[in-house]
Amino acid sequence: MLDYILLNFLFILVGALSYFAFGLYKNKHFKLIIGAFSSISVVCCMSFPFTVFPGYIYDLRIVPFLVALIYGGYRSGVLVTIILLLYRFYLGGSGFIVTALSYIPIFIIVLIFLKLRKKITGKQNIVMGVLFSLLSALSVSIWSAIHLHKDLVHHEVFFAYYCVILMICSWITFFFIETMRDNIHMRDEIYRSEKLSVLGELAATIAHEIRNPITVSKGFLQLLKSRTQNETDLKYSILALEEIDRAEAIISEYLMYAKPQAEKVEKIDVKAHLSNVISITEPYITSKGHIVDSQLDDLYVYADSKKLTQVMINLIKNAAEAIEKNGEITIHAFAQNNHAVIEIMDTGIGMNEEQLLRLGNPFYSTKSKGTGLGLMVSYRIIEALGGTIRVQSKQGIGTKFSVLIPMCMDVDVQQ
Ligand code: ADP
Ligand code: MG
């Protein structure tokens, strides 16, 4: 029996870890790939079950089934459920109904669970994997007792063994997956910060040098523009000046990021600070026909006021630029889990998944006059404060940027 259990375990581990090993996690259809790999593991596990007493056939298919659901989500879950049921049907025998009665409810429960929980940590995933494997084992056992009238005396003894095996196997599988995910995340993080520091050094040395010739050419072009009578020349010089302005904007934003600015961290009243930022940006937003709505709670954080302003202006400007016709920008500030949360929502064009992945990369911009540096700088500033920026976006519906900054707890209200 042990050899078959180990064989099952091998199928599960190969299935669960190969998408990391082959770098498939970068693929656009990663979630479906998890579903496909898990389906193969499920089929392999079901093909080599272990029999303890005649008529009591078990396998560990629940583990890849849960991997597909927890990491792949709804679509991958549907795929693996369909394949599992079809294969069970193909194998024949009386177990099909028990399988369907056990796995379909588990599928629904896990999905509801995933929907209800907003942010799931790695540890929670492991606990979830183990608990749901046990739950499904219980469900299979109860249904087979009811439906197939299995002799419960033999069954109970084996069931206890089976639960232990299942627990160990699911714990190891989910633990490995989480460890791999952590490692990959860390590697990407290191890679990104290295890229940024190289970028910073380059910026400091080159940007200054480029600025001077650009200023000189701009001067000459302006001279040309004011003197020319020829309409085509005028058009060209206007275009050239626009492009030069763009280059200047990139350089200034770049330098702002590269320059090691002195941090002046102080206690900031978020409500007053945001009201101030809104009053600065409102004329720009309303001139484009958009509405601003804000709802700000009393909150305090430690931050550099100028930098925080820079982040907020960046995000609000992006929100305004994302709206094509008339739209609305909503700004909320509230406390949640010891963090000050500042939400900037717009009813603009939104982003697809690929765009979301590229956010914050230097020079990533979809605008003709964009620099693609605003978000990168914002991410850096907020990260330096020990905070994070989260983005939710739907194409055609809008975007929500949430800035989370650790809250300053000693609220000494001044009388
Ligand atoms: P820039 O604004 O100069 O393009 P950013 O770094 O500020 O550079 O933004 C990068 C890109 O992210 C934008 O070009 C846009 O495609 C996308 N983006 C940022 N904010 C939003 C938003 N609120 N709605 C839709 N797209 C956005
Ligand atoms: Mg921007």
mmCIF file of C-alpha atoms and ligand atoms in Angstrom, residues 318-319 321-322 346 350-351 359 364-367 370-375 399 401, ligand 1:
data_model
loop_
_atom_site.group_PDB
_atom_site.id
_atom_site.type_symbol
_atom_site.label_atom_id
_atom_site.label_comp_id
_atom_site.label_asym_id
_atom_site.label_seq_id
_atom_site.Cartn_x
_atom_site.Cartn_y
_atom_site.Cartn_z
ATOM 1 C CA ASN A 318 -3.620 59.777 -13.397
ATOM 2 C CA ALA A 319 -7.251 59.334 -12.351
ATOM 3 C CA GLU A 321 -6.290 61.525 -17.248
ATOM 4 C CA ALA A 322 -7.957 58.104 -17.306
ATOM 5 C CA ASP A 346 -12.004 56.990 -10.925
ATOM 6 C CA GLY A 350 -9.405 51.137 -16.452
ATOM 7 C CA MET A 351 -6.661 48.635 -17.184
ATOM 8 C CA LEU A 359 2.368 49.279 -13.423
ATOM 9 C CA TYR A 364 5.740 52.322 -18.737
ATOM 10 C CA SER A 365 3.149 54.720 -20.054
ATOM 11 C CA THR A 366 0.193 54.431 -22.404
ATOM 12 C CA LYS A 367 -0.110 58.174 -22.862
ATOM 13 C CA GLY A 370 3.303 60.390 -20.443
ATOM 14 C CA THR A 371 6.645 59.807 -18.769
ATOM 15 C CA GLY A 372 5.827 56.532 -17.061
ATOM 16 C CA LEU A 373 7.676 57.656 -13.971
ATOM 17 C CA GLY A 374 4.858 58.954 -11.778
ATOM 18 C CA LEU A 375 3.799 55.582 -10.417
ATOM 19 C CA THR A 399 -9.688 52.057 -11.283
ATOM 20 C CA PHE A 401 -5.705 52.943 -6.158
HETATM 21 P P1 ADP B 1 2.198 58.565 -16.915
HETATM 22 O O1 ADP B 1 1.034 59.144 -16.166
HETATM 23 O O2 ADP B 1 3.236 59.567 -17.207
HETATM 24 O O3 ADP B 1 1.810 57.758 -18.113
HETATM 25 P P2 ADP B 1 2.400 56.888 -14.598
HETATM 26 O O4 ADP B 1 3.535 56.123 -13.999
HETATM 27 O O5 ADP B 1 1.750 57.896 -13.725
HETATM 28 O O6 ADP B 1 2.928 57.535 -15.923
HETATM 29 O O7 ADP B 1 1.328 55.842 -15.083
HETATM 30 C C1 ADP B 1 1.702 54.769 -15.911
HETATM 31 C C2 ADP B 1 0.554 54.203 -16.700
HETATM 32 O O8 ADP B 1 -0.352 53.536 -15.821
HETATM 33 C C3 ADP B 1 -0.301 55.222 -17.408
HETATM 34 O O9 ADP B 1 0.244 55.572 -18.663
HETATM 35 C C4 ADP B 1 -1.638 54.496 -17.551
HETATM 36 O O10 ADP B 1 -1.612 53.629 -18.656
HETATM 37 C C5 ADP B 1 -1.672 53.623 -16.329
HETATM 38 N N1 ADP B 1 -2.531 54.233 -15.297
HETATM 39 C C6 ADP B 1 -2.122 54.846 -14.162
HETATM 40 N N2 ADP B 1 -3.177 55.260 -13.428
HETATM 41 C C7 ADP B 1 -4.288 54.895 -14.108
HETATM 42 C C8 ADP B 1 -5.715 55.033 -13.863
HETATM 43 N N3 ADP B 1 -6.189 55.658 -12.784
HETATM 44 N N4 ADP B 1 -6.559 54.493 -14.785
HETATM 45 C C9 ADP B 1 -6.076 53.871 -15.886
HETATM 46 N N5 ADP B 1 -4.771 53.723 -16.168
HETATM 47 C C10 ADP B 1 -3.875 54.224 -15.300
#
